[in-house]
PDB file of C-alpha atoms and ligand atoms in Angstrom:
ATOM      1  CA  UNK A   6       9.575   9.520  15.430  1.00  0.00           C
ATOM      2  CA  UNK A   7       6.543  11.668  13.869  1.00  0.00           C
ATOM      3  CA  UNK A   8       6.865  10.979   9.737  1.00  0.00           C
ATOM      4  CA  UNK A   9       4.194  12.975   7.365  1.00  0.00           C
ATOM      5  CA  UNK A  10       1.570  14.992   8.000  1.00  0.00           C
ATOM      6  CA  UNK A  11      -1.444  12.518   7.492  1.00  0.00           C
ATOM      7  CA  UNK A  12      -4.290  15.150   7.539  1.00  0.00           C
ATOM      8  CA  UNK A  13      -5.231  18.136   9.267  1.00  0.00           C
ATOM      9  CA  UNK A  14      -9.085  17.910  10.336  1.00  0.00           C
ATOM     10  CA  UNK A  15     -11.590  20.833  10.433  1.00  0.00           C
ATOM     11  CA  UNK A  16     -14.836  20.829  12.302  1.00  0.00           C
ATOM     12  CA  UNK A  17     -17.339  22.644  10.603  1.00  0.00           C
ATOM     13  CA  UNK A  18     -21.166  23.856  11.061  1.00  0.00           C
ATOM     14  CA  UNK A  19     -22.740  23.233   7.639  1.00  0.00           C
ATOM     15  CA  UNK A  20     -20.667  20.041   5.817  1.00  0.00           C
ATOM     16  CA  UNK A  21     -22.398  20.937   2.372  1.00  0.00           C
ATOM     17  CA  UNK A  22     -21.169  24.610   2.613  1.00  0.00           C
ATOM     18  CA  UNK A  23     -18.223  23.468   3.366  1.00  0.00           C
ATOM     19  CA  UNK A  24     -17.275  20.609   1.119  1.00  0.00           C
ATOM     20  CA  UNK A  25     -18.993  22.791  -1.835  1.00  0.00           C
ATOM     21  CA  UNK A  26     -16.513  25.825  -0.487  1.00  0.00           C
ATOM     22  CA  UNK A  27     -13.375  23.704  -0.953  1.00  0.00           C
ATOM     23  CA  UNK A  28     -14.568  22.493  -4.416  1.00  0.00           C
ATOM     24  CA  UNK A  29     -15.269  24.974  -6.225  1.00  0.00           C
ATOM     25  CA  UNK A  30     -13.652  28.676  -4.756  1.00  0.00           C
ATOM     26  CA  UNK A  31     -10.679  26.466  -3.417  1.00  0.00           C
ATOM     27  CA  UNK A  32     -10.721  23.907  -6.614  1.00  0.00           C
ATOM     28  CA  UNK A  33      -9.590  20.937  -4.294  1.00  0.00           C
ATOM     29  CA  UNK A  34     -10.702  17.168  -5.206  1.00  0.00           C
ATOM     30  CA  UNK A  35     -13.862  16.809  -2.518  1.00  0.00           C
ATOM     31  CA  UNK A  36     -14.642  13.230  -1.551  1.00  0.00           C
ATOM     32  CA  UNK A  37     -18.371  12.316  -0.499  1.00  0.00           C
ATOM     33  CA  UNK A  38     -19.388  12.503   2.459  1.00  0.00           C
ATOM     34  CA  UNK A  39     -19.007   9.097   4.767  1.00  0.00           C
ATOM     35  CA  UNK A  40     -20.724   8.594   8.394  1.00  0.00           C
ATOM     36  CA  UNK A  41     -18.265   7.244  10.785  1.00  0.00           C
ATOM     37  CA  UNK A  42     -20.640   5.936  13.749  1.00  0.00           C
ATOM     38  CA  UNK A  43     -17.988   4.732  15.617  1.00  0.00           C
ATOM     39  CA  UNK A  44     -16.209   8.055  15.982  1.00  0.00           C
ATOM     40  CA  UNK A  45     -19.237  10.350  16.127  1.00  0.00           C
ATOM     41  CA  UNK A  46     -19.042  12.328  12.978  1.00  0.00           C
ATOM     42  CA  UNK A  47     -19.462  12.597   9.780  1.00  0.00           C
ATOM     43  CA  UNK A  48     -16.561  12.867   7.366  1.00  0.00           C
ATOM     44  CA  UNK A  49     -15.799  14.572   4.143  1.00  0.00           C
ATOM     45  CA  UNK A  50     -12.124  13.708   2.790  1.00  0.00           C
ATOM     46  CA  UNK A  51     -10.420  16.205   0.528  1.00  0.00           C
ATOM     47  CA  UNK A  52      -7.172  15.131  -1.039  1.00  0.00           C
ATOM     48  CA  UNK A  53      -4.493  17.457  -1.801  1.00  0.00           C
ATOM     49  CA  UNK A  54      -1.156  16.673  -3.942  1.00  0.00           C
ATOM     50  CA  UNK A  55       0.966  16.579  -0.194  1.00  0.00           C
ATOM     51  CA  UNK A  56      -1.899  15.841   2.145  1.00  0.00           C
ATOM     52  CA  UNK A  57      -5.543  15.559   3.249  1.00  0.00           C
ATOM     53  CA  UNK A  58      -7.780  17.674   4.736  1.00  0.00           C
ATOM     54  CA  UNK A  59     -11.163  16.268   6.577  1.00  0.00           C
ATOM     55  CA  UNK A  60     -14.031  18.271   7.524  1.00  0.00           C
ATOM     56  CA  UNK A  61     -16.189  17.061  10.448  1.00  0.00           C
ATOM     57  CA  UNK A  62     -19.558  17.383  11.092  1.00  0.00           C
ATOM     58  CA  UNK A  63     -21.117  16.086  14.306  1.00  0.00           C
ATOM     59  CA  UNK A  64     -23.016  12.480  13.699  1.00  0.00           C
ATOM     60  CA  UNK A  65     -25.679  11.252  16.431  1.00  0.00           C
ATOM     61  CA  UNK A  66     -25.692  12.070  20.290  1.00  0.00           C
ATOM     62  CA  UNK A  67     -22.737  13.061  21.924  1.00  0.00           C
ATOM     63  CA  UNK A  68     -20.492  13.798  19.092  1.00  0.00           C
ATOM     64  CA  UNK A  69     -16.877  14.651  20.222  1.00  0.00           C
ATOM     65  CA  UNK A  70     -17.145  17.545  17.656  1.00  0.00           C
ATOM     66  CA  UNK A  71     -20.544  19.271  19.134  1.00  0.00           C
ATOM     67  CA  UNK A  72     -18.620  20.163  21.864  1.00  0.00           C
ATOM     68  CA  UNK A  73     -16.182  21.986  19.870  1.00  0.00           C
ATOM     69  CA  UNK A  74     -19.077  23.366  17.391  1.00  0.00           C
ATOM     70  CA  UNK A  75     -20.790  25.099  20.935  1.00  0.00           C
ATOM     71  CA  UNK A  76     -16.899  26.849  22.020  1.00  0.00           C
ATOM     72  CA  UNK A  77     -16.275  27.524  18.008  1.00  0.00           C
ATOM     73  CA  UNK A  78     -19.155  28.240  16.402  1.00  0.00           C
ATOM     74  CA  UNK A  79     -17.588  29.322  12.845  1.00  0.00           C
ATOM     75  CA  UNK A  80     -15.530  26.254  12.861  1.00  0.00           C
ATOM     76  CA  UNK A  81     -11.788  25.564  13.232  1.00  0.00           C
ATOM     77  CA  UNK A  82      -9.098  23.451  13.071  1.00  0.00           C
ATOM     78  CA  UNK A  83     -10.021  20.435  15.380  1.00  0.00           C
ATOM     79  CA  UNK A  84      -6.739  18.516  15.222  1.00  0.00           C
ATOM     80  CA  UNK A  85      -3.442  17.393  13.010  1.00  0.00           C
ATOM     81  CA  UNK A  86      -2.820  13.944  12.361  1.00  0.00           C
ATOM     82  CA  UNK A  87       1.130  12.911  12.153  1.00  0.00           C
ATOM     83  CA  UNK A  88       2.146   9.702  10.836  1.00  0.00           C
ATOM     84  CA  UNK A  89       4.086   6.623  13.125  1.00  0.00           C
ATOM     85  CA  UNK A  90       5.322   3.604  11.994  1.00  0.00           C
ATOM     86  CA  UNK A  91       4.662   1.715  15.446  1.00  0.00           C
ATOM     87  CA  UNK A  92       1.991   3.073  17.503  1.00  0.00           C
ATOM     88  CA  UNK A  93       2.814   0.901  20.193  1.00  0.00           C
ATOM     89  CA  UNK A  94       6.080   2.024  20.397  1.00  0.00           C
ATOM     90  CA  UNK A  95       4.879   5.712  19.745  1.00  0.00           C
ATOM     91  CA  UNK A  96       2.580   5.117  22.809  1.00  0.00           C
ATOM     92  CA  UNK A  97       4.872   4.035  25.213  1.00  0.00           C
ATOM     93  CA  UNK A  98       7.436   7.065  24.389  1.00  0.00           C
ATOM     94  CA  UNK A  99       4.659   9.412  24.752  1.00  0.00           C
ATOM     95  CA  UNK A 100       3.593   8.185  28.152  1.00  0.00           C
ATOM     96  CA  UNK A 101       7.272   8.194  28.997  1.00  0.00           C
ATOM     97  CA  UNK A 102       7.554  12.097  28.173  1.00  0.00           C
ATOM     98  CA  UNK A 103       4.927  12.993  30.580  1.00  0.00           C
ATOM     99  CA  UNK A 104       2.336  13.276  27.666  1.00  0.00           C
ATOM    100  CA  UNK A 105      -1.169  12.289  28.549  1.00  0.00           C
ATOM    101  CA  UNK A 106      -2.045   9.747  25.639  1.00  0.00           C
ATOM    102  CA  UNK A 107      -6.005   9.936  25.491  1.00  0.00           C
ATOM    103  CA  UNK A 108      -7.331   5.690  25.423  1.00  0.00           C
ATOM    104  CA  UNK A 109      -5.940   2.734  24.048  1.00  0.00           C
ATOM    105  CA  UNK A 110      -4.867   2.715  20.457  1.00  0.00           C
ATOM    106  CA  UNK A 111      -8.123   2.358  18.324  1.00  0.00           C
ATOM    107  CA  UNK A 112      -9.082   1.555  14.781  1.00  0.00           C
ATOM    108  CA  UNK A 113      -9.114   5.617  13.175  1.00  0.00           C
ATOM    109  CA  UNK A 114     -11.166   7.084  10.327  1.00  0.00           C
ATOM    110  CA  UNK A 115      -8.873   4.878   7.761  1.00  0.00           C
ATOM    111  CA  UNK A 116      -8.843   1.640   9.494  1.00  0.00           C
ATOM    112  CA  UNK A 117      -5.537   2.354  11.070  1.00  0.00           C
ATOM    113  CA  UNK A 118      -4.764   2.381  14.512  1.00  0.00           C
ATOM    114  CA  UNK A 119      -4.649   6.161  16.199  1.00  0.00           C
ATOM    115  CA  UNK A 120      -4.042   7.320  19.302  1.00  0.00           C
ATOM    116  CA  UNK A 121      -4.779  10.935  20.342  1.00  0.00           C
ATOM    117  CA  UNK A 122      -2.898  12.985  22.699  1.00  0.00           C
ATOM    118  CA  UNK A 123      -3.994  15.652  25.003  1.00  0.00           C
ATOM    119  CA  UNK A 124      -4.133  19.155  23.664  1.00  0.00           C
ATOM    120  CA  UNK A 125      -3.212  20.687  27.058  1.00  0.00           C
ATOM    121  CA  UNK A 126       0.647  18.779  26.911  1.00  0.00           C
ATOM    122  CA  UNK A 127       0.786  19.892  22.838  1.00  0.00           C
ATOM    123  CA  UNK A 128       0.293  23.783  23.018  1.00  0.00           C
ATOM    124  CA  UNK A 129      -3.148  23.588  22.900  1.00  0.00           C
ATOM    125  CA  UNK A 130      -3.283  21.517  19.390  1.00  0.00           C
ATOM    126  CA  UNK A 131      -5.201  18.266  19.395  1.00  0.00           C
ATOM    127  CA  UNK A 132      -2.983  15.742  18.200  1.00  0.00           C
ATOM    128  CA  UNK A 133      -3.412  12.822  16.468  1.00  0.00           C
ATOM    129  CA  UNK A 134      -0.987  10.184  15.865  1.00  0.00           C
ATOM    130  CA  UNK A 135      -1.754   7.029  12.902  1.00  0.00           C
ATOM    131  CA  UNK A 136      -0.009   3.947  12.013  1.00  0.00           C
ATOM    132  CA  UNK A 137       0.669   3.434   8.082  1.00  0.00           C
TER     133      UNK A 137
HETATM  134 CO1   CO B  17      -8.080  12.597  12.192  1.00  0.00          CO
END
């Protein structure tokens, strides 16, 4: 069901030091930075030949990523993003499994429909699932 690896997302404490980090020692193509209100954070897209990488920075009150900030202090990876063709469909198979599918599918960082699934049921790894 799960296609490409969309993006893998990293929370990080200082989004300048980080996106400056990743352009020049790592020499990846750094995008600016873009506020996504909706979602809480902050996001800076790098895009690599096979994938993308975003770092997230907390935006406003009662950012999802704060939370993770306060246990992880350095930073770390906050989730992986597979691509589905149908999220719908992806969904309902999920919730089949046993999986605990967090909310209703909602519009995602790049206007696509994502659902997220609980860590707890994926060996501890946040996961994210898009529609392309
Ligand atoms: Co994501």
């Amino acid at each position: 069901m799960i296609g490409r690896l969309n993006h893998v997302a990293i929370a990080v404490p200082d989004l300048e030091a980080a996106s400056a980090q990743y352009r020049t020692a790592l020499g990846a193509d750094v995008g600016a930075p873009q506020d996504e209100p909706d979602h809480g954070v902050t996001v800076v897209f790098i895009t690599l030949p096979n994938t993308k990488i975003e770092l997230l920075y907390p935006l406003g009150e009662g950012s999802p990523i704060q939370g993770f900030l306060d246990k992880n202090p350095s930073g770390g990876i906050h989730h992986v993003c597979y691509e589905v063709e149908d999220i719908d469909a992806a969904s309902a198979r999920l919730v089949a499994e046993g999986a605990r599918v967090l909310g209703a599918p909602k519009i995602g960082a790049h206007g696509k429909p994502v659902i997220f699934l609980h860590p707890k049921d994926f060996n501890g790894c946040l996961i994210e699932l898009e529609q392309v």
